[in-house]
Short mmCIF file of C-alpha atoms in Angstrom, two decimals:
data_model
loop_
_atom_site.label_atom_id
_atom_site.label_comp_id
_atom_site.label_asym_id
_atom_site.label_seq_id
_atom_site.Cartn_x
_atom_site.Cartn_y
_atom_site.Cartn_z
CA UNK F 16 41.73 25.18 13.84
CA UNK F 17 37.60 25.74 13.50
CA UNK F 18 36.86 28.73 15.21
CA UNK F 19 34.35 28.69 17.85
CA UNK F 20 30.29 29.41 17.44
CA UNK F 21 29.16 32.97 18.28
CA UNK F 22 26.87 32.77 21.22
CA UNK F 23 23.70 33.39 18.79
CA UNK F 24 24.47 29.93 17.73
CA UNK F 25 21.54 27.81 19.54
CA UNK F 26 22.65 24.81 21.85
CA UNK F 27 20.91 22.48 19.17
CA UNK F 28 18.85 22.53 15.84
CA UNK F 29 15.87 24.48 16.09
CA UNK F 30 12.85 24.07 14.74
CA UNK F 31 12.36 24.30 10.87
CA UNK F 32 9.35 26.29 9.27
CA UNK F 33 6.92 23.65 7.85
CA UNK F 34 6.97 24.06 4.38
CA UNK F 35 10.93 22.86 4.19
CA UNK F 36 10.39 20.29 6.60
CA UNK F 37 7.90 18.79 4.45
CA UNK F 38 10.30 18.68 1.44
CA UNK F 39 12.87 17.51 3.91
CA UNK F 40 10.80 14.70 5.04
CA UNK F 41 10.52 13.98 0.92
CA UNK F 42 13.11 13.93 0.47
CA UNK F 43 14.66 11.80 3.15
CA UNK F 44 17.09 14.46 4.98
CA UNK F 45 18.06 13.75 8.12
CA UNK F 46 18.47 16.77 10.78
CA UNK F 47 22.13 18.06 10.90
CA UNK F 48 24.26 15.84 12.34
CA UNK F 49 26.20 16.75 15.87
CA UNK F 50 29.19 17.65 13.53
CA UNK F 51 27.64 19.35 11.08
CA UNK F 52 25.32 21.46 13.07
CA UNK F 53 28.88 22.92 14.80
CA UNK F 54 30.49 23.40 11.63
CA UNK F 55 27.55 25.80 10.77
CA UNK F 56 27.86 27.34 13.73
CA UNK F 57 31.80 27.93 13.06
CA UNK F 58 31.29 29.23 9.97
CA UNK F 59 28.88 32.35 11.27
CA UNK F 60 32.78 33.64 12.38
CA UNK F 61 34.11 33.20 8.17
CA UNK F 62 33.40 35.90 5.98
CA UNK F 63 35.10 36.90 2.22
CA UNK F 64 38.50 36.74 2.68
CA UNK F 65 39.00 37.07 -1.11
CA UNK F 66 36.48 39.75 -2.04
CA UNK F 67 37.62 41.10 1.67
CA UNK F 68 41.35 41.93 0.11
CA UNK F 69 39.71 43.82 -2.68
CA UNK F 70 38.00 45.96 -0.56
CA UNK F 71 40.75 46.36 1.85
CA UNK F 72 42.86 47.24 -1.41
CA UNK F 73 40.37 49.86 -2.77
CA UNK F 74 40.02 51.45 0.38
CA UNK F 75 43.91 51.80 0.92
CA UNK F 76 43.94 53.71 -2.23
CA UNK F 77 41.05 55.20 -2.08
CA UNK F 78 36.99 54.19 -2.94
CA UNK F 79 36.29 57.54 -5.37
CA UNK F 80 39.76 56.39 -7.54
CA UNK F 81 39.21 52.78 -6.99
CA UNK F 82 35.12 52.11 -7.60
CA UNK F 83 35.02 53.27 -11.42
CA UNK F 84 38.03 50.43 -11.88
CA UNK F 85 36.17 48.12 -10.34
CA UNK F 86 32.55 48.66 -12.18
CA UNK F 87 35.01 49.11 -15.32
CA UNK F 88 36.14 45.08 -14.99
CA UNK F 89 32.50 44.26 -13.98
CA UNK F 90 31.35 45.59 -17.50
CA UNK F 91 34.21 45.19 -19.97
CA UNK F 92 36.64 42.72 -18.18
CA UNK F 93 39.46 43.00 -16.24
CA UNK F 94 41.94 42.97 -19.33
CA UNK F 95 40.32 46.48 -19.79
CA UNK F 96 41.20 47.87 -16.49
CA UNK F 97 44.83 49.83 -16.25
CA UNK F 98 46.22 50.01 -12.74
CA UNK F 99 44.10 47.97 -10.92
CA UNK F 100 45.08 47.15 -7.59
CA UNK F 101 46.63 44.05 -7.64
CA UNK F 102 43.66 42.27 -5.15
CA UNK F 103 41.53 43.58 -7.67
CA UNK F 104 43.28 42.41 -10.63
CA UNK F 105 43.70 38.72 -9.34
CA UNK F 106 39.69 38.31 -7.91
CA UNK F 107 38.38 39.12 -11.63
CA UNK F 108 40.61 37.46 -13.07
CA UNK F 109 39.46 34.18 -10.96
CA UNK F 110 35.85 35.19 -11.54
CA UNK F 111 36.07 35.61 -15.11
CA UNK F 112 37.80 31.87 -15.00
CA UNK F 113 34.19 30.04 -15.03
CA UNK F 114 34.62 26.52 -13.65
CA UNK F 115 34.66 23.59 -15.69
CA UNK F 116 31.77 22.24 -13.51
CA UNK F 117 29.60 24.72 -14.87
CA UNK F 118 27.17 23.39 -17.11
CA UNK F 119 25.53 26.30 -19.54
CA UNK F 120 22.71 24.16 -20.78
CA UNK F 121 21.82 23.56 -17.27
CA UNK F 122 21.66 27.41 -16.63
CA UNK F 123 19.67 28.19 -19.65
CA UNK F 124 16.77 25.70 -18.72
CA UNK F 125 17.10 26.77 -15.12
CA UNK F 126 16.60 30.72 -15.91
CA UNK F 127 13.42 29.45 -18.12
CA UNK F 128 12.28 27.46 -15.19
CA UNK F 129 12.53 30.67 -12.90
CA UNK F 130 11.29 33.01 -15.44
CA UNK F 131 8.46 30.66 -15.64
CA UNK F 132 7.10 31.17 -12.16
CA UNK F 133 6.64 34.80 -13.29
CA UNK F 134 4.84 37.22 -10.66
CA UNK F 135 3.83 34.11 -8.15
CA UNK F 136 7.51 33.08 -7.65
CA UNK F 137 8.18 36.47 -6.93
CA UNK F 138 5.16 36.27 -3.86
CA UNK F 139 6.56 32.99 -2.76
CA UNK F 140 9.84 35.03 -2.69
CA UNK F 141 8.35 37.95 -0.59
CA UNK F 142 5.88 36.34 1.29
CA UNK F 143 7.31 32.97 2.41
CA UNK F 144 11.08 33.31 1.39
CA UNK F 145 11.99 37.12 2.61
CA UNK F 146 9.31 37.25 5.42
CA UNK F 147 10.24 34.11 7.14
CA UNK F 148 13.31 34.74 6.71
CA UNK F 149 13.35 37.37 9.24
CA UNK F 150 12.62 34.80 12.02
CA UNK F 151 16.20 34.29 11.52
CA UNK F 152 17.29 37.00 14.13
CA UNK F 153 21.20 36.77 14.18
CA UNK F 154 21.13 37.86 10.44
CA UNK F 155 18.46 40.95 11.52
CA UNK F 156 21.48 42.56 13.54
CA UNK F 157 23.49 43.10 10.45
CA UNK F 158 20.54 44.27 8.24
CA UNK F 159 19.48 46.61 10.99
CA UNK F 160 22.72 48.33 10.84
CA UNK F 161 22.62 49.10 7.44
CA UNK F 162 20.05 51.50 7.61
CA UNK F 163 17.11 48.32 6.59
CA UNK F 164 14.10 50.38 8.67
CA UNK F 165 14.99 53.39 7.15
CA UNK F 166 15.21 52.26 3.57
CA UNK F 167 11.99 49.82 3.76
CA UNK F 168 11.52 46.74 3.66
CA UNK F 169 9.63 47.43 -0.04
CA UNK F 170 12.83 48.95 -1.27
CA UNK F 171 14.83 45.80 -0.38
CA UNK F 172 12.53 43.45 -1.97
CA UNK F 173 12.67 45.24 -4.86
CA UNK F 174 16.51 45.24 -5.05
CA UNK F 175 16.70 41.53 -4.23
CA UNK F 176 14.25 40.84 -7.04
CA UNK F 177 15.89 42.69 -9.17
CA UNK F 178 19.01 40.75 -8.51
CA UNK F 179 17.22 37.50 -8.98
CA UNK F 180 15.39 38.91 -12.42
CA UNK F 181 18.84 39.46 -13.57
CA UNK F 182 20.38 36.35 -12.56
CA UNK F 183 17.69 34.73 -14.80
CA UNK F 184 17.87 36.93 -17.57
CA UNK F 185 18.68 35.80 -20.89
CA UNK F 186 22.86 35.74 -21.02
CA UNK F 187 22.36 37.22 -17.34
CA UNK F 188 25.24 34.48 -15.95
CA UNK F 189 27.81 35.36 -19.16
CA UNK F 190 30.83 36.98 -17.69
CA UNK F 191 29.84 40.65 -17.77
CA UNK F 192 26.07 39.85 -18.11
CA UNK F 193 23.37 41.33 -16.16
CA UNK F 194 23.07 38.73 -13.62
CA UNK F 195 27.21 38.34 -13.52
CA UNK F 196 27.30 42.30 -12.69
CA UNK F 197 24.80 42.34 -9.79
CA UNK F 198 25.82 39.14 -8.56
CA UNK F 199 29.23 40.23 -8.08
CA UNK F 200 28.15 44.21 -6.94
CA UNK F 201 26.04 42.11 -4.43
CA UNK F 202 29.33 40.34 -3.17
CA UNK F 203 31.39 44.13 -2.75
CA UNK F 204 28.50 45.39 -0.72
CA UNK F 205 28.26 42.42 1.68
CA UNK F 206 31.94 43.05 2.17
CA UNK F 207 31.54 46.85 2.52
CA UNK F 208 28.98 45.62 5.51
CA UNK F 209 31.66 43.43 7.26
CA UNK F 210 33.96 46.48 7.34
CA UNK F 211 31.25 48.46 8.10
CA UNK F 212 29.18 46.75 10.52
CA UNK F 213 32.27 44.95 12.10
CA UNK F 214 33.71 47.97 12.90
CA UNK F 215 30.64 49.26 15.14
CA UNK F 216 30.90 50.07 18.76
CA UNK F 217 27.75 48.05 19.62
CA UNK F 218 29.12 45.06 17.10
CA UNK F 219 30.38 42.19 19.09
CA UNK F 220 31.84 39.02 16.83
CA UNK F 221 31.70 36.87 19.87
CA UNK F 222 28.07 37.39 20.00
CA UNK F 223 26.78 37.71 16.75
CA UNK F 224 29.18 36.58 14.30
CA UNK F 225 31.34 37.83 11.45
CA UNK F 226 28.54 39.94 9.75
CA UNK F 227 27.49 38.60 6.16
CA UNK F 228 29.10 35.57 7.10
CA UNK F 229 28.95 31.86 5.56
CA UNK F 230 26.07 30.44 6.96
CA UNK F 231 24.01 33.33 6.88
CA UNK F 232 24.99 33.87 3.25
CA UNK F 233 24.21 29.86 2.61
CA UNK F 234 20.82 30.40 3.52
CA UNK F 235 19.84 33.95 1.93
CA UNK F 236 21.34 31.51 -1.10
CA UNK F 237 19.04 28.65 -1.27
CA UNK F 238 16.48 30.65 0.32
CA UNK F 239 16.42 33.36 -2.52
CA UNK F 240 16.83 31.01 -5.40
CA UNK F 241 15.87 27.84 -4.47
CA UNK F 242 13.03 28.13 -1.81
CA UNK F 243 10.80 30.16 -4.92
CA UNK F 244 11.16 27.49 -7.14
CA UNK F 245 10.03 24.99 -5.01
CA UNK F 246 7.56 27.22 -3.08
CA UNK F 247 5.43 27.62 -6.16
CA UNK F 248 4.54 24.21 -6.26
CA UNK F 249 2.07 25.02 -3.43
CA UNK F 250 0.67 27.17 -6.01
CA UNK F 251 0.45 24.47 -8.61
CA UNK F 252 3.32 25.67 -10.61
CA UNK F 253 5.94 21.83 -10.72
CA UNK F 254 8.89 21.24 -12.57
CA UNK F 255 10.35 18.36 -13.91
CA UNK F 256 12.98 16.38 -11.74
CA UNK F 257 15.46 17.53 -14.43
CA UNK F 258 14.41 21.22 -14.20
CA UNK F 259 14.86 21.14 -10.84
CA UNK F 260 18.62 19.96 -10.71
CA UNK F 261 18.85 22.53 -13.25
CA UNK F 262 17.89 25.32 -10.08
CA UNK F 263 20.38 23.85 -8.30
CA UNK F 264 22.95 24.04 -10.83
CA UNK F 265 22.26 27.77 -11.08
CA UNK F 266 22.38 28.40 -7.29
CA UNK F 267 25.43 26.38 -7.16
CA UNK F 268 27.42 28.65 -9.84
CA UNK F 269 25.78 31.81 -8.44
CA UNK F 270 26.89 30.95 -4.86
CA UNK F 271 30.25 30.53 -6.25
CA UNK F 272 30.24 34.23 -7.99
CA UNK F 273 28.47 35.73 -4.51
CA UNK F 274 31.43 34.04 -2.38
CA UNK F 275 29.57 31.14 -1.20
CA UNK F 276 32.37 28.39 0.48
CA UNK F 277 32.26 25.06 -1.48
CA UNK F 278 31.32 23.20 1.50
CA UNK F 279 28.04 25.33 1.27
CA UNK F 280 26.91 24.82 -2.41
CA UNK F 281 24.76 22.41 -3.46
CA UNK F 282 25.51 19.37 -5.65
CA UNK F 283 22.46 18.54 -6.73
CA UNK F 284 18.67 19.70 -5.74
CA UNK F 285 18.65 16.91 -3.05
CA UNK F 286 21.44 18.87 -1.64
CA UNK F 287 19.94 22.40 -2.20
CA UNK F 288 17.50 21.57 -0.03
CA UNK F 289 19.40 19.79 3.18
CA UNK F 290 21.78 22.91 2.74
CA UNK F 291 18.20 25.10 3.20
CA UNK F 292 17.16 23.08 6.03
CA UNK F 293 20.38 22.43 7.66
CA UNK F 294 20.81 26.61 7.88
CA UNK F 295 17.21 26.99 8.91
CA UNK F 296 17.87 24.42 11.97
CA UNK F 297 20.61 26.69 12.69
CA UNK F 298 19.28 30.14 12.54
CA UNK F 299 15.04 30.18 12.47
CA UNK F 300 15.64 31.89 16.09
CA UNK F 301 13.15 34.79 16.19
CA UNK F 302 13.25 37.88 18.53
CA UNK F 303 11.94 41.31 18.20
CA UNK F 304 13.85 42.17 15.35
CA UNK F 305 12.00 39.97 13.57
CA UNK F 306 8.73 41.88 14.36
CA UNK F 307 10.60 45.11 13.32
CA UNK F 308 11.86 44.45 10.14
CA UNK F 309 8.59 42.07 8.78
CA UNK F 310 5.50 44.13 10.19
CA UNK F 311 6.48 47.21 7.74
CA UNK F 312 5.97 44.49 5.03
CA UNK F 313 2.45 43.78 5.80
CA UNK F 314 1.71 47.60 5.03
CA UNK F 315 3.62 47.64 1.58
CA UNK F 316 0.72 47.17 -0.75
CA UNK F 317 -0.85 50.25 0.19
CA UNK F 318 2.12 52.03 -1.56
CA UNK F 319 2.26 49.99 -4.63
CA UNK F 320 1.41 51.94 -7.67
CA UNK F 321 -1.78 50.69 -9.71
CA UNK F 322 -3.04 53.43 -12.31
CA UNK F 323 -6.69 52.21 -11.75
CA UNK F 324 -8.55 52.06 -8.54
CA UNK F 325 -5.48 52.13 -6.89
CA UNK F 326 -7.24 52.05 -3.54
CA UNK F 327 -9.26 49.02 -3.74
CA UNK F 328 -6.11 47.30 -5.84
CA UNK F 329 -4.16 48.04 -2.83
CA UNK F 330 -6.54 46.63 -0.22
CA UNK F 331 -6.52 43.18 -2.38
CA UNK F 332 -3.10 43.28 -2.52
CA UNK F 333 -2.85 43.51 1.00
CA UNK F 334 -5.43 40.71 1.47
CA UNK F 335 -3.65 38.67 -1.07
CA UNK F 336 0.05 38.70 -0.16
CA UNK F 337 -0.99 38.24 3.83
CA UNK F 338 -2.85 34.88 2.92
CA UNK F 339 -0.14 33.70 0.58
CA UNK F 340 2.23 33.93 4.11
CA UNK F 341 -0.51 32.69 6.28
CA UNK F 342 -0.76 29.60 4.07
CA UNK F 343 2.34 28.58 3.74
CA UNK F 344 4.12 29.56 7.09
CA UNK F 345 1.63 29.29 9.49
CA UNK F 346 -0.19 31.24 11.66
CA UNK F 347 2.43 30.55 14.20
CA UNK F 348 5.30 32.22 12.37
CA UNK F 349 2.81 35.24 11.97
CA UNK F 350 2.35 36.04 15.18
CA UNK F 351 6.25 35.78 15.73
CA UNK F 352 6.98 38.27 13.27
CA UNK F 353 3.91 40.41 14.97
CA UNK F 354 0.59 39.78 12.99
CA UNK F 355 -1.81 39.29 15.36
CA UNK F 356 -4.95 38.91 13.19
CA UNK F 357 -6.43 36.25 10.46
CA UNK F 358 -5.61 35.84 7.28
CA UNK F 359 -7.49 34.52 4.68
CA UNK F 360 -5.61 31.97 2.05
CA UNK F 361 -7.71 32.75 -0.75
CA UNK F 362 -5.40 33.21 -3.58
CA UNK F 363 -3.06 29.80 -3.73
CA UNK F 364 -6.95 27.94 -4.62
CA UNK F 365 -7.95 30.49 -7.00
CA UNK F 366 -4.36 30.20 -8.72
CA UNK F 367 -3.86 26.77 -8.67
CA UNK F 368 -5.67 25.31 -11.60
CA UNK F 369 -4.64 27.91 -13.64
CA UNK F 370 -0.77 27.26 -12.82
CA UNK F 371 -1.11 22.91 -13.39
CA UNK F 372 -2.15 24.19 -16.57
CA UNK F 373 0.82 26.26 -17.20
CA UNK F 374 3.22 23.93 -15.75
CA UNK F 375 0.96 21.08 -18.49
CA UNK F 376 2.12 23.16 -21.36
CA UNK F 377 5.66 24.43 -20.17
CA UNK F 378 6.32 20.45 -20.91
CA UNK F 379 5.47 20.36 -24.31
CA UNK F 380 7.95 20.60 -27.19
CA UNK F 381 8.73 24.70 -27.30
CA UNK F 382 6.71 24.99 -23.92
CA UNK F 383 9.16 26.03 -21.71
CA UNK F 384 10.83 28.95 -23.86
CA UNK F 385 6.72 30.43 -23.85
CA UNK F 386 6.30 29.93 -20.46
CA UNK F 387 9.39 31.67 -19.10
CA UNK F 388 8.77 34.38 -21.84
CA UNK F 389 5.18 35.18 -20.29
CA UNK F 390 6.53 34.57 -16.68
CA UNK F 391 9.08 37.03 -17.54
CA UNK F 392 6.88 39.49 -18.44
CA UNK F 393 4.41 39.78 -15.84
CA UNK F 394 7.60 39.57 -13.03
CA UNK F 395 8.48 42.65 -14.91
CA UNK F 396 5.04 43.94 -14.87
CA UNK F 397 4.98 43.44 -11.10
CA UNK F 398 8.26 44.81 -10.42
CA UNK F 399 7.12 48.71 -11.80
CA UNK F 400 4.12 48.26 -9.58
CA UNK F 401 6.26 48.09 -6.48
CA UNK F 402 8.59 50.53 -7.83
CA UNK F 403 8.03 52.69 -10.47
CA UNK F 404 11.72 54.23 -11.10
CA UNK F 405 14.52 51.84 -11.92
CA UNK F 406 16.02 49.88 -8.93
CA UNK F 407 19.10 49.84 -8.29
CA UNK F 408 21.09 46.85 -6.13
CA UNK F 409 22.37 47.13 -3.38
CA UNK F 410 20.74 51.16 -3.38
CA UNK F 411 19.35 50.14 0.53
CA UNK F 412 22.68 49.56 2.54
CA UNK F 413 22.61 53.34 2.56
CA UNK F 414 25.18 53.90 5.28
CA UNK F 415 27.81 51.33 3.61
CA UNK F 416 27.34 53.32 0.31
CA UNK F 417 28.30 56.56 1.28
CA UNK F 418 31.57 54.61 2.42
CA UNK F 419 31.78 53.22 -0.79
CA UNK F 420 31.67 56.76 -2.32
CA UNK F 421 33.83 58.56 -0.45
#
């Protein structure tokens, strides 16, 4: 039996911020049907129930004994693990059991592709993907409770760049690789939040949902990995049609590490992006959370660290990343998440010509390899600006890891 919709769940699809509708529209997606708009709304009540059991497991015998055998499989495989609790034991060994479906061509040119957007997918990411994203307010409960405000919101970029950087590392998807580790260290802290959070006095399910739940998780999927990839065409960064199934490949087999339900992956690119719309009908409700958690973002820059005239670098920066969001979602969505001034779009025309040029060459024999090579390196560039000392993922749910220290 389908569990009922929390009461965040809106009466009926909302409206969509502009830049997916317009890749809805073509694309030919249709709004979410009656039935499937319900089944999304269902799902915010489904969580993990097999990373769940691990946790459940670990905690029963206790996180201090329990947490070195579990980074121990993450690393060297579960084979190397002795006494493992059995709910341990039998999720790695499903994880490490990569699914036929999973094409590794596909996720090599699809980590070049991403690589390739270099710094400007990571401001499409920030600016567009993380910032609207907080006009989805059901999902701001949970990331309020984990101590979000406190952290910063510069700290959690950082982290969930860092994830995506080592997603699209070279070998990052190899069982034990880079982007295998973090994807599934992201997975045990969401569930460390559902215990968590779900176990708050002030947490009600029949109001807000099972926290880090399936459709929330659906969209922070195809909104981190997808959205990017697609944004950056605004900045005249495109990809072949090819390349771009390839991105959904990649978000496909990275949903299915993170604990994604197969109902909620994406087939093909077509798909990626009726999954992304579908969730944003169902959750782009803003409320004052949403001011809360995206106005500290418009003061970032001025913390960034530039070793030369760090003040004026700052101000640009400041300049620049509010334009990039005032271009592409509105001045409307803005003033929802609490800017109330003007922003001027000067960096998507100054970049543009530049990028066709870059996405020119990418196509040419050996192209692609250079491309994501450079893009790599200036992502990595702009990641020690924001954050000088190593980041580490998952470091902001601060309350959730002294629980999974103790």
């Amino acid at each position: 039996m389908t569990a009922a919709a929390p009461a965040r769940h809106p009466d009926q699809p909302c409206r969509i911020p502009k830049g997916i509708e317009i890749f809805s529209r073509l694309l030919r997606i249709d709004p979410p049907t009656d039935a499937e708009f319900a089944r999304l709304g269902s799902a915010l009540m489904e969580g993990d129930p097999a990373m769940d059991a691990v946790v459940d497991a670990m905690s029963a015998a206790g996180m201090r004994e329990t947490r070195p055998l579990f980074e121990k499989a993450l690393a060297d495989g579960i084979d190397s693990v002795a006494g493992a609790p059995a709910a341990m034991e039998q999720f790695f060994r499903d994880a490490e059991r990569t699914p036929d479906w999973v094409d590794r061509d596909q996720l090599v040119l699809a980590a070049q592709v991403m690589q390739s957007g270099g710094t400007d997918g990571l401001y499409i990411a920030r600016d567009v993907a993380l910032m609207g994203g907080y006009l989805f307010s059901g999902f701001n409960q949970t990331l309020l409770r984990t101590g979000a405000l406190k952290k910063g919101s510069n700290k959690r970029f950082a982290e969930t760049s860092r994830w995506a950087l080592d997603v699209i590392s070279a070998g990052g998807l190899e069982v034990g690789g880079a982007g295998y580790r973090s994807t599934i260290r992201v997975r045990f802290i969401h569930s460390m939040v559902r215990r968590h959070v779900g176990g708050m006095a002030d947490w009600d399910d029949d109001l807000f949902g099972v926290p880090v739940n399936q459709t929330d998780m659906a969209a922070t999927l195809v909104g981190s990995l997808v959205a990017p990839s697609v944004g950056v065409a605004g900045l005249g960064l495109v990809n072949s049609p090819r390349e771009y199934e390839a991105v959904a490949h990649l978000t496909r087999y990275v949903g299915w590490l993170i604990g994604v339900d197969d109902e909620f992956l994406p087939r093909d690119f077509r798909d990626a992006i009726r999954i992304l719309a579908h969730t944003s009908a169902a959750l782009s409700t803003p409320d004052e959370t949403s001011r809360q958690l995206a106005m500290p973002m418009f003061d970032d820059p001025d913390e960034w660290h530039y070793d030369t005239f760090p003040r004026f670098r700052r101000a640009l920066a400041r300049s620049q990343h509010m334009g990039i969001a005032f271009a592409f979602l509105g001045p409307g969505a803005l003033r929802k998440l609490g800017f109330s001034g003007v922003a001027v779009p000067w960096y998507p025309p100054m970049v543009i010509g530049l990028n066709v040029a870059r996405s020119l060459a990418a196509q040419l024999p050996g192209g692609r390899a250079r491309a994501a090579r450079s893009g790599e390196r200036r992502a990595e560039s702009f990641m020690t600006t924001m954050a000088p000392v190593p980041v580490v993922v998952g470091d902001s749910a601060a309350a959730v890891n002294a629980h999974a220290h103790a």
